[in-house]
Amino acid sequence: MLPTRGYATDGPTSDLVPFDFERREPGARDVLIDIHFCGICHSDIHQVRGEWDNSIYPMVPGHEIVGRVARVGAEVTRFKEGDLAGVGCFVDSCRACANCTAGDEQFCERHLALTYNSTEMDEQTPTYGGYSSQIVVDENYALKVSSDLPLANVAPLLCAGITTYSPLRRFNVGQGQRVGVVGLGGLGHMGVKLAAAMGANVTVFSTSPSKEEDARRLGAHDFVVTRDPENLVALAGQYDLILDAVSAPHDFNVYLNLLRRHGVMVLVGVPEKPAEIEAFSLITNGRSLVGSMIGGIRETQEMLDYCAQNNITSDVEVIPIQRLAEAYDRTVKGDVRYRFVIDMQSLKEGN
Ligand code: NAP
Ligand code: ZN
Ligand code: ZN
C-alpha cells in the first residue's frame, strides 16, 4: 500500500485537517498520479457539510485533479511516467451497462465509483479525493492534459468545465443563440467562456453587481443584476437556453419565464432544498426544464482538447491547503474569482 497524506473532515461541523491514509498499489491497468493541483468545487462544500444527506466520513474531498504520472502498471498503454494527467468526478464504473457503453459512465446503472464520498466497484472500499498527495486510478478513467495550458488553471475543467460543456453541446449551442448563465461562480464562469467560444450571445444573471466587469471580460455580452426582479421583466421570452449554476435555493420560475418558444433551462446547480415550479412557467412557450450531471470520459476528453485548442482555462486563485476554511467561507459568500485551486506542494511544506 502507498502511504498518502491528505486533508479530511470527520463530520459535517468539523474542520478539514491533515489525514494519513493508504492508496492501493497500482495494478496492471492503473496509473499513479502525483497530484499538483486540485480545484475546490462547491459540491465539496455541500458534501463536507452534509448538505445533501449523503456524506460518508472521514471524507477527503476533491474531484478537479491534475498532476503528473509517477508510475504505470504493466498493461497501461495510454500513459507513461512523466505525462500530465487529470481525474474528474469519478474513478470507475461497471463498463458494461447501456449508459457506460454509450459513454455516459456518470449514469452507470450498476455503481458509479465517485472520486470521493463513495466506494470503489466492490461497494466497500471508500474512495478518497484530490485534497491529497497522490491518487491511483485505472487508466481508462484518467484524462490526458495538454502541456500548453497552465496546469493550475486546467484543474477546474475536470468538473466545472465538463459540467457546463456537456449541456451546451447537448443542446447545440452556437451562433445566433441567446444563452443566459445564472450565478457567476466556478461553473458559471466556465459556462460563460464556453458558450461565448461556441458563438452564442451570452447574458450573465448575477446577485453580485461587482462582477459585471469580469463577466464582460469572460465573454458575456450582457449583465443583469437579479436582486431587482424588475431587471428581468423586459427580457421575458428572449433566451434559447439558460444554464442555472446557482448553489443555493432560489426561484426557478423567474428564469423559465425568460425562455422563448421551446427554450430549455438546464439545472446544473444543486441547492440543498427543493424548488416550486409553476405549471405556467413551463407550458408557456412549450419550455423544458432539464438537468445535467458532469459528463462521460469521452466527452470530458473532448472538452479538454477543445479548451486546449481554444486556449480556454479557468480563472483561479491558487491557495495553500492550510487556507481551506477561508476558501470555503468565501466560496459560500459568492466571493470567488472564480475558482479556488489548492497547490498541493503546500501539503509537503506545512502540516
Ligand atoms: P460557486 O463557485 O459557489 O458558484 C455559485 C454561484 O451562485 C455564486 O458565485 C453566486 O453567483 C451564486 N449564488 C450563490 N448563492 C446564491 C443565492 N443565495 N442566490 C442566488 N445566487 C447565489 O459554486 P460552483 O462550484 O460553481 O457550483 C454551483 C452548483 O453546482 C453547486 O450547487 C454545485 O454542487 C453544483 N455542481 C453540479 C454539478 C453537476 O454535475 N450538475 C457539478 C459541479 C457542481 P453570483 O454572485 O453571480 O450571484
Ligand atoms: Zn464538482
Ligand atoms: Zn455501467
CSV table of C-alpha atoms and ligand atoms in Angstrom, one decimal:
chain,number,residue,atom,x,y,z
A,1,MET,CA,0.0,0.0,0.0
A,2,LEU,CA,1.1,3.6,-0.6
A,3,PRO,CA,1.1,5.9,2.4
A,4,THR,CA,-0.7,9.1,1.3
A,5,ARG,CA,-1.2,12.5,3.0
A,6,GLY,CA,-4.5,14.4,2.6
A,7,TYR,CA,-6.9,16.7,4.3
A,8,ALA,CA,-10.2,15.2,5.7
A,9,THR,CA,-13.1,16.0,7.8
A,10,ASP,CA,-14.8,13.6,10.2
A,11,GLY,CA,-18.2,15.2,10.4
A,12,PRO,CA,-20.4,18.0,9.0
A,13,THR,CA,-19.3,20.6,11.5
A,14,SER,CA,-15.6,19.6,11.8
A,15,ASP,CA,-12.7,21.3,10.1
A,16,LEU,CA,-10.6,19.8,7.3
A,17,VAL,CA,-7.4,18.6,9.0
A,18,PRO,CA,-4.3,16.6,7.9
A,19,PHE,CA,-5.2,12.9,7.4
A,20,ASP,CA,-2.9,10.0,6.6
A,21,PHE,CA,-4.3,7.0,4.7
A,22,GLU,CA,-3.2,4.5,2.1
A,23,ARG,CA,-3.8,4.2,-1.6
A,24,ARG,CA,-3.7,0.8,-3.3
A,25,GLU,CA,-0.5,-0.3,-5.1
A,26,PRO,CA,-1.1,0.4,-8.8
A,27,GLY,CA,-2.5,-2.7,-10.6
A,28,ALA,CA,-1.7,-3.7,-14.2
A,29,ARG,CA,-4.0,-1.1,-15.7
A,30,ASP,CA,-3.6,1.6,-13.0
A,31,VAL,CA,-1.7,4.8,-13.1
A,32,LEU,CA,-0.3,6.5,-10.0
A,33,ILE,CA,-0.6,10.3,-10.3
A,34,ASP,CA,1.3,12.8,-8.2
A,35,ILE,CA,-1.3,15.5,-7.6
A,36,HIS,CA,-0.1,19.0,-8.3
A,37,PHE,CA,-3.4,21.0,-8.1
A,38,CYS,CA,-6.9,20.3,-7.1
A,39,GLY,CA,-9.9,22.7,-7.5
A,40,ILE,CA,-12.4,23.4,-4.8
A,41,CYS,CA,-15.9,22.7,-6.2
A,42,HIS,CA,-19.0,23.9,-4.3
A,43,SER,CA,-20.0,20.2,-4.3
A,44,ASP,CA,-17.0,19.6,-2.0
A,45,ILE,CA,-18.6,22.1,0.4
A,46,HIS,CA,-22.1,20.7,0.2
A,47,GLN,CA,-20.8,17.2,0.9
A,48,VAL,CA,-18.2,18.2,3.6
A,49,ARG,CA,-21.0,20.0,5.4
A,50,GLY,CA,-23.5,17.1,4.9
A,51,GLU,CA,-25.9,19.4,3.0
A,52,TRP,CA,-27.0,16.6,0.6
A,53,ASP,CA,-27.6,14.0,3.3
A,54,ASN,CA,-25.2,11.6,1.5
A,55,SER,CA,-21.9,12.2,3.4
A,56,ILE,CA,-19.5,9.4,4.4
A,57,TYR,CA,-16.8,10.3,6.9
A,58,PRO,CA,-13.9,10.6,7.1
A,59,MET,CA,-14.1,12.4,3.8
A,60,VAL,CA,-11.1,13.6,1.7
A,61,PRO,CA,-12.8,15.8,-0.9
A,62,GLY,CA,-11.6,16.9,-4.3
A,63,HIS,CA,-12.5,16.0,-7.9
A,64,GLU,CA,-10.7,18.5,-10.0
A,65,ILE,CA,-7.4,16.8,-10.0
A,66,VAL,CA,-4.3,17.4,-12.2
A,67,GLY,CA,-0.8,16.1,-11.8
A,68,ARG,CA,1.9,14.0,-13.3
A,69,VAL,CA,2.0,10.3,-13.8
A,70,ALA,CA,4.6,8.8,-11.3
A,71,ARG,CA,4.2,5.1,-12.2
A,72,VAL,CA,2.2,3.0,-14.6
A,73,GLY,CA,1.0,-0.7,-14.4
A,74,ALA,CA,2.4,-3.3,-16.8
A,75,GLU,CA,-0.6,-3.2,-19.1
A,76,VAL,CA,-1.1,0.6,-19.3
A,77,THR,CA,-0.9,1.9,-22.8
A,78,ARG,CA,-2.4,5.4,-22.7
A,79,PHE,CA,0.1,6.9,-20.2
A,80,LYS,CA,3.7,6.8,-19.4
A,81,GLU,CA,5.7,8.1,-16.4
A,82,GLY,CA,6.0,11.9,-16.5
A,83,ASP,CA,2.8,12.5,-18.5
A,84,LEU,CA,0.3,15.1,-17.3
A,85,ALA,CA,-3.0,13.6,-16.3
A,86,GLY,CA,-6.3,14.6,-14.8
A,87,VAL,CA,-9.0,12.9,-12.8
A,88,GLY,CA,-12.6,14.2,-12.5
A,89,CYS,CA,-15.6,13.3,-10.5
A,90,PHE,CA,-15.5,9.5,-10.9
A,91,VAL,CA,-12.8,6.8,-10.9
A,92,ASP,CA,-14.6,3.8,-12.1
A,93,SER,CA,-18.0,2.4,-13.3
A,94,CYS,CA,-19.3,-1.0,-14.5
A,95,ARG,CA,-18.2,-0.5,-18.1
A,96,ALA,CA,-20.9,-2.9,-19.3
A,97,CYS,CA,-24.3,-1.3,-18.8
A,98,ALA,CA,-26.1,0.7,-21.6
A,99,ASN,CA,-25.1,4.0,-20.2
A,100,CYS,CA,-21.4,3.0,-19.7
A,101,THR,CA,-21.2,1.6,-23.2
A,102,ALA,CA,-22.8,4.8,-24.6
A,103,GLY,CA,-20.1,6.9,-23.0
A,104,ASP,CA,-22.3,8.2,-20.2
A,105,GLU,CA,-20.5,6.5,-17.4
A,106,GLN,CA,-21.7,9.2,-15.0
A,107,PHE,CA,-25.1,7.5,-15.2
A,108,CYS,CA,-23.8,3.9,-14.7
A,109,GLU,CA,-26.8,1.7,-13.9
A,110,ARG,CA,-24.8,-0.6,-11.5
A,111,HIS,CA,-22.4,1.6,-9.5
A,112,LEU,CA,-20.6,4.8,-10.1
A,113,ALA,CA,-17.4,5.0,-8.1
A,114,LEU,CA,-17.2,8.7,-7.4
A,115,THR,CA,-13.8,10.1,-6.7
A,116,TYR,CA,-14.6,10.7,-3.1
A,117,ASN,CA,-17.6,10.2,-0.7
A,118,SER,CA,-18.2,6.9,-2.4
A,119,THR,CA,-16.9,3.4,-2.8
A,120,GLU,CA,-14.8,1.5,-5.3
A,121,MET,CA,-16.6,-1.1,-7.5
A,122,ASP,CA,-16.6,-3.5,-4.6
A,123,GLU,CA,-19.0,-1.1,-3.0
A,124,GLN,CA,-17.0,-1.3,0.2
A,125,THR,CA,-13.6,0.3,-0.1
A,126,PRO,CA,-14.0,4.0,0.5
A,127,THR,CA,-12.8,6.5,-2.2
A,128,TYR,CA,-10.7,9.5,-1.1
A,129,GLY,CA,-10.4,12.5,-3.3
A,130,GLY,CA,-7.9,15.0,-4.6
A,131,TYR,CA,-7.1,17.1,-1.5
A,132,SER,CA,-4.2,14.7,-1.2
A,133,SER,CA,-0.7,14.0,-2.4
A,134,GLN,CA,-1.4,11.2,-4.9
A,135,ILE,CA,-4.1,9.1,-6.5
A,136,VAL,CA,-4.3,5.6,-8.1
A,137,VAL,CA,-6.8,5.2,-11.0
A,138,ASP,CA,-7.5,2.9,-13.8
A,139,GLU,CA,-6.0,4.4,-17.0
A,140,ASN,CA,-9.5,4.4,-18.7
A,141,TYR,CA,-10.7,6.9,-16.0
A,142,ALA,CA,-7.8,9.3,-16.3
A,143,LEU,CA,-7.7,12.1,-18.8
A,144,LYS,CA,-5.0,13.5,-21.0
A,145,VAL,CA,-4.0,17.0,-20.2
A,146,SER,CA,-2.3,19.4,-22.6
A,147,SER,CA,1.1,20.8,-21.6
A,148,ASP,CA,0.2,24.0,-23.5
A,149,LEU,CA,-2.1,25.3,-20.7
A,150,PRO,CA,-1.1,26.5,-17.2
A,151,LEU,CA,-1.8,23.4,-15.0
A,152,ALA,CA,-3.5,25.2,-12.0
A,153,ASN,CA,-6.0,26.8,-14.4
A,154,VAL,CA,-6.8,23.4,-16.0
A,155,ALA,CA,-7.8,21.7,-12.8
A,156,PRO,CA,-11.3,23.2,-12.6
A,157,LEU,CA,-12.0,21.9,-16.2
A,158,LEU,CA,-12.3,18.4,-14.7
A,159,CYS,CA,-15.6,19.3,-13.1
A,160,ALA,CA,-16.7,22.9,-13.7
A,161,GLY,CA,-15.5,22.6,-17.3
A,162,ILE,CA,-17.2,19.4,-18.3
A,163,THR,CA,-20.4,20.2,-16.3
A,164,THR,CA,-21.0,23.3,-18.4
A,165,TYR,CA,-19.6,22.0,-21.7
A,166,SER,CA,-21.8,18.9,-21.8
A,167,PRO,CA,-25.2,20.6,-21.8
A,168,LEU,CA,-24.0,23.3,-24.2
A,169,ARG,CA,-23.1,20.6,-26.6
A,170,ARG,CA,-26.2,18.5,-26.0
A,171,PHE,CA,-28.4,21.5,-26.9
A,172,ASN,CA,-26.2,22.5,-29.9
A,173,VAL,CA,-25.4,26.0,-28.6
A,174,GLY,CA,-23.9,28.2,-31.3
A,175,GLN,CA,-24.1,31.3,-33.3
A,176,GLY,CA,-27.3,33.2,-33.4
A,177,GLN,CA,-28.5,31.8,-30.0
A,178,ARG,CA,-29.0,33.7,-26.8
A,179,VAL,CA,-27.7,31.9,-23.7
A,180,GLY,CA,-28.2,33.0,-20.1
A,181,VAL,CA,-25.9,31.9,-17.3
A,182,VAL,CA,-27.2,32.2,-13.7
A,183,GLY,CA,-24.6,32.5,-11.0
A,184,LEU,CA,-21.1,33.6,-11.8
A,185,GLY,CA,-19.1,31.2,-9.7
A,186,GLY,CA,-16.9,28.3,-10.7
A,187,LEU,CA,-19.3,26.6,-13.0
A,188,GLY,CA,-20.9,29.8,-14.2
A,189,HIS,CA,-17.7,31.5,-15.3
A,190,MET,CA,-16.8,28.3,-17.4
A,191,GLY,CA,-20.3,28.4,-18.8
A,192,VAL,CA,-19.8,31.9,-20.0
A,193,LYS,CA,-16.4,31.2,-21.5
A,194,LEU,CA,-17.5,28.1,-23.3
A,195,ALA,CA,-20.9,29.4,-24.6
A,196,ALA,CA,-19.1,32.6,-25.9
A,197,ALA,CA,-16.4,30.4,-27.6
A,198,MET,CA,-19.2,28.4,-29.3
A,199,GLY,CA,-20.5,31.6,-30.7
A,200,ALA,CA,-23.6,32.3,-28.5
A,201,ASN,CA,-24.7,35.7,-27.3
A,202,VAL,CA,-24.3,35.4,-23.5
A,203,THR,CA,-26.0,37.1,-20.6
A,204,VAL,CA,-24.9,36.7,-17.0
A,205,PHE,CA,-27.6,36.8,-14.3
A,206,SER,CA,-25.9,37.6,-11.0
A,207,THR,CA,-26.7,38.7,-7.5
A,208,SER,CA,-23.3,40.5,-7.4
A,209,PRO,CA,-23.1,43.8,-9.2
A,210,SER,CA,-19.4,43.9,-8.6
A,211,LYS,CA,-18.9,41.0,-11.1
A,212,GLU,CA,-20.1,42.9,-14.2
A,213,GLU,CA,-16.6,43.9,-15.4
A,214,ASP,CA,-15.3,40.4,-15.0
A,215,ALA,CA,-18.4,38.9,-16.7
A,216,ARG,CA,-17.8,41.0,-19.8
A,217,ARG,CA,-14.1,40.2,-19.8
A,218,LEU,CA,-15.0,36.5,-19.6
A,219,GLY,CA,-17.1,36.9,-22.8
A,220,ALA,CA,-20.6,38.0,-21.7
A,221,HIS,CA,-22.4,40.5,-23.8
A,222,ASP,CA,-24.9,41.5,-21.2
A,223,PHE,CA,-25.0,41.5,-17.4
A,224,VAL,CA,-28.2,41.6,-15.3
A,225,VAL,CA,-28.3,42.1,-11.6
A,226,THR,CA,-31.0,39.8,-10.3
A,227,ARG,CA,-31.5,41.4,-6.8
A,228,ASP,CA,-34.1,43.7,-8.5
A,229,PRO,CA,-36.7,41.5,-10.3
A,230,GLU,CA,-37.7,44.5,-12.4
A,231,ASN,CA,-34.5,44.0,-14.4
A,232,LEU,CA,-35.8,40.6,-15.7
A,233,VAL,CA,-39.2,41.7,-16.8
A,234,ALA,CA,-38.1,43.2,-20.1
A,235,LEU,CA,-36.2,40.1,-21.0
A,236,ALA,CA,-39.2,37.7,-20.9
A,237,GLY,CA,-39.3,35.2,-23.8
A,238,GLN,CA,-35.8,36.0,-25.2
A,239,TYR,CA,-33.5,33.1,-24.4
A,240,ASP,CA,-32.8,29.8,-26.2
A,241,LEU,CA,-31.0,28.2,-23.2
A,242,ILE,CA,-30.4,29.2,-19.6
A,243,LEU,CA,-27.8,27.4,-17.6
A,244,ASP,CA,-28.6,27.6,-13.9
A,245,ALA,CA,-25.4,27.2,-11.9
A,246,VAL,CA,-26.5,28.5,-8.5
A,247,SER,CA,-25.6,26.6,-5.4
A,248,ALA,CA,-28.4,27.9,-3.1
A,249,PRO,CA,-32.2,27.8,-3.1
A,250,HIS,CA,-33.7,30.4,-5.5
A,251,ASP,CA,-36.8,30.9,-7.7
A,252,PHE,CA,-36.5,28.9,-11.0
A,253,ASN,CA,-39.7,30.5,-12.4
A,254,VAL,CA,-38.2,33.9,-13.0
A,255,TYR,CA,-35.6,32.3,-15.3
A,256,LEU,CA,-38.0,29.9,-17.0
A,257,ASN,CA,-40.1,33.0,-18.0
A,258,LEU,CA,-37.1,34.3,-19.9
A,259,LEU,CA,-37.2,31.3,-22.4
A,260,ARG,CA,-38.6,31.7,-25.8
A,261,ARG,CA,-40.6,29.1,-27.7
A,262,HIS,CA,-39.2,25.6,-27.0
A,263,GLY,CA,-36.4,27.2,-24.9
A,264,VAL,CA,-34.5,25.0,-22.4
A,265,MET,CA,-33.4,25.7,-18.9
A,266,VAL,CA,-30.6,23.4,-17.7
A,267,LEU,CA,-30.1,22.9,-14.0
A,268,VAL,CA,-26.5,22.1,-13.0
A,269,GLY,CA,-26.6,23.7,-9.6
A,270,VAL,CA,-27.7,21.5,-6.7
A,271,PRO,CA,-29.3,23.6,-4.0
A,272,GLU,CA,-29.9,21.6,-0.8
A,273,LYS,CA,-33.7,22.3,-0.8
A,274,PRO,CA,-36.4,21.6,-3.4
A,275,ALA,CA,-37.9,24.3,-5.6
A,276,GLU,CA,-41.5,25.1,-6.6
A,277,ILE,CA,-42.3,25.2,-10.3
A,278,GLU,CA,-45.4,26.9,-11.6
A,279,ALA,CA,-47.0,25.0,-14.5
A,280,PHE,CA,-47.5,28.2,-16.4
A,281,SER,CA,-43.7,28.8,-16.4
A,282,LEU,CA,-43.4,25.6,-18.4
A,283,ILE,CA,-46.5,25.4,-20.6
A,284,THR,CA,-46.0,28.9,-21.9
A,285,ASN,CA,-43.7,28.7,-25.0
A,286,GLY,CA,-43.5,24.9,-24.5
A,287,ARG,CA,-40.5,25.2,-22.3
A,288,SER,CA,-38.3,22.5,-20.9
A,289,LEU,CA,-36.6,22.2,-17.6
A,290,VAL,CA,-33.8,19.6,-17.7
A,291,GLY,CA,-30.8,18.6,-15.6
A,292,SER,CA,-27.2,17.7,-16.4
A,293,MET,CA,-24.6,15.9,-14.4
A,294,ILE,CA,-20.9,16.3,-15.3
A,295,GLY,CA,-20.1,14.2,-18.4
A,296,GLY,CA,-18.7,10.9,-19.6
A,297,ILE,CA,-15.0,10.2,-20.0
A,298,ARG,CA,-15.0,10.6,-23.8
A,299,GLU,CA,-16.8,13.9,-23.6
A,300,THR,CA,-14.5,15.1,-20.8
A,301,GLN,CA,-11.5,14.4,-23.1
A,302,GLU,CA,-13.3,16.2,-25.9
A,303,MET,CA,-13.8,19.2,-23.6
A,304,LEU,CA,-10.1,19.2,-22.5
A,305,ASP,CA,-9.0,19.1,-26.1
A,306,TYR,CA,-11.5,21.9,-27.1
A,307,CYS,CA,-10.1,24.0,-24.3
A,308,ALA,CA,-6.5,23.4,-25.3
A,309,GLN,CA,-7.4,24.3,-29.0
A,310,ASN,CA,-9.3,27.4,-28.0
A,311,ASN,CA,-7.0,28.5,-25.1
A,312,ILE,CA,-9.7,28.3,-22.5
A,313,THR,CA,-8.9,27.7,-18.9
A,314,SER,CA,-10.4,28.7,-15.5
A,315,ASP,CA,-9.7,31.9,-13.7
A,316,VAL,CA,-8.2,30.7,-10.4
A,317,GLU,CA,-7.0,31.8,-7.0
A,318,VAL,CA,-4.3,29.4,-6.0
A,319,ILE,CA,-4.1,28.7,-2.3
A,320,PRO,CA,-2.1,26.6,0.1
A,321,ILE,CA,-4.1,23.7,1.6
A,322,GLN,CA,-3.8,25.3,5.0
A,323,ARG,CA,-6.3,28.0,3.8
A,324,LEU,CA,-9.2,25.7,3.1
A,325,ALA,CA,-11.5,27.2,5.7
A,326,GLU,CA,-11.1,30.7,4.3
A,327,ALA,CA,-11.6,29.5,0.7
A,328,TYR,CA,-14.8,27.6,1.7
A,329,ASP,CA,-16.2,30.7,3.5
A,330,ARG,CA,-15.5,33.0,0.6
A,331,THR,CA,-17.0,30.5,-1.9
A,332,VAL,CA,-20.2,30.2,0.1
A,333,LYS,CA,-20.4,34.1,0.1
A,334,GLY,CA,-20.2,34.1,-3.7
A,335,ASP,CA,-16.8,35.8,-3.3
A,336,VAL,CA,-14.6,33.5,-5.5
A,337,ARG,CA,-12.9,34.8,-8.6
A,338,TYR,CA,-13.7,32.3,-10.0
A,339,ARG,CA,-12.3,29.0,-8.6
A,340,PHE,CA,-10.0,28.3,-5.7
A,341,VAL,CA,-7.3,25.8,-6.5
A,342,ILE,CA,-5.1,24.1,-4.0
A,343,ASP,CA,-1.4,24.0,-4.7
A,344,MET,CA,-0.6,20.5,-3.4
A,345,GLN,CA,3.1,21.5,-2.9
A,346,SER,CA,1.8,23.1,0.3
A,347,LEU,CA,0.9,19.6,1.7
A,348,LYS,CA,4.6,18.8,1.8
A,349,GLU,CA,5.6,22.2,3.3
A,350,GLY,CA,3.0,22.7,6.0
A,351,ASN,CA,1.2,20.3,8.2
B,1,NAP,P1,-19.8,28.6,-6.7
B,1,NAP,O1,-18.5,28.8,-7.3
B,1,NAP,O2,-20.0,28.8,-5.3
B,1,NAP,O3,-20.8,29.5,-7.5
B,1,NAP,C1,-22.2,29.6,-7.2
B,1,NAP,C2,-22.7,31.0,-7.6
B,1,NAP,O4,-24.1,31.0,-7.3
B,1,NAP,C3,-22.1,32.1,-6.7
B,1,NAP,O5,-20.9,32.6,-7.1
B,1,NAP,C4,-23.2,33.2,-6.9
B,1,NAP,O6,-23.1,33.8,-8.1
B,1,NAP,C5,-24.5,32.3,-7.0
B,1,NAP,N1,-25.2,32.3,-5.7
B,1,NAP,C6,-24.7,31.8,-4.5
B,1,NAP,N2,-25.6,31.9,-3.5
B,1,NAP,C7,-26.7,32.4,-4.1
B,1,NAP,C8,-28.0,32.7,-3.7
B,1,NAP,N3,-28.4,32.5,-2.4
B,1,NAP,N4,-28.9,33.2,-4.5
B,1,NAP,C9,-28.6,33.4,-5.8
B,1,NAP,N5,-27.4,33.1,-6.3
B,1,NAP,C10,-26.5,32.6,-5.5
B,1,NAP,O7,-20.3,27.1,-7.0
B,1,NAP,P2,-19.9,26.1,-8.2
B,1,NAP,O8,-18.8,25.2,-7.7
B,1,NAP,O9,-19.9,26.8,-9.4
B,1,NAP,O10,-21.2,25.1,-8.1
B,1,NAP,C11,-22.5,25.6,-8.3
B,1,NAP,C12,-23.5,24.5,-8.0
B,1,NAP,O11,-23.4,23.4,-9.0
B,1,NAP,C13,-23.3,23.8,-6.7
B,1,NAP,O12,-24.6,23.5,-6.1
B,1,NAP,C14,-22.6,22.5,-7.0
B,1,NAP,O13,-22.8,21.5,-6.1
B,1,NAP,C15,-23.3,22.2,-8.3
B,1,NAP,N6,-22.5,21.3,-9.2
B,1,NAP,C16,-23.2,20.4,-10.0
B,1,NAP,C17,-22.5,19.6,-10.9
B,1,NAP,C18,-23.3,18.8,-11.8
B,1,NAP,O14,-22.8,17.8,-12.4
B,1,NAP,N7,-24.6,19.1,-12.1
B,1,NAP,C19,-21.1,19.6,-11.0
B,1,NAP,C20,-20.5,20.5,-10.2
B,1,NAP,C21,-21.1,21.3,-9.3
B,1,NAP,P3,-23.4,35.4,-8.3
B,1,NAP,O15,-22.5,36.1,-7.3
B,1,NAP,O16,-23.1,35.7,-9.7
B,1,NAP,O17,-24.9,35.6,-7.9
B,2,ZN,ZN,-17.6,19.4,-8.8
B,3,ZN,ZN,-22.3,1.0,-16.0
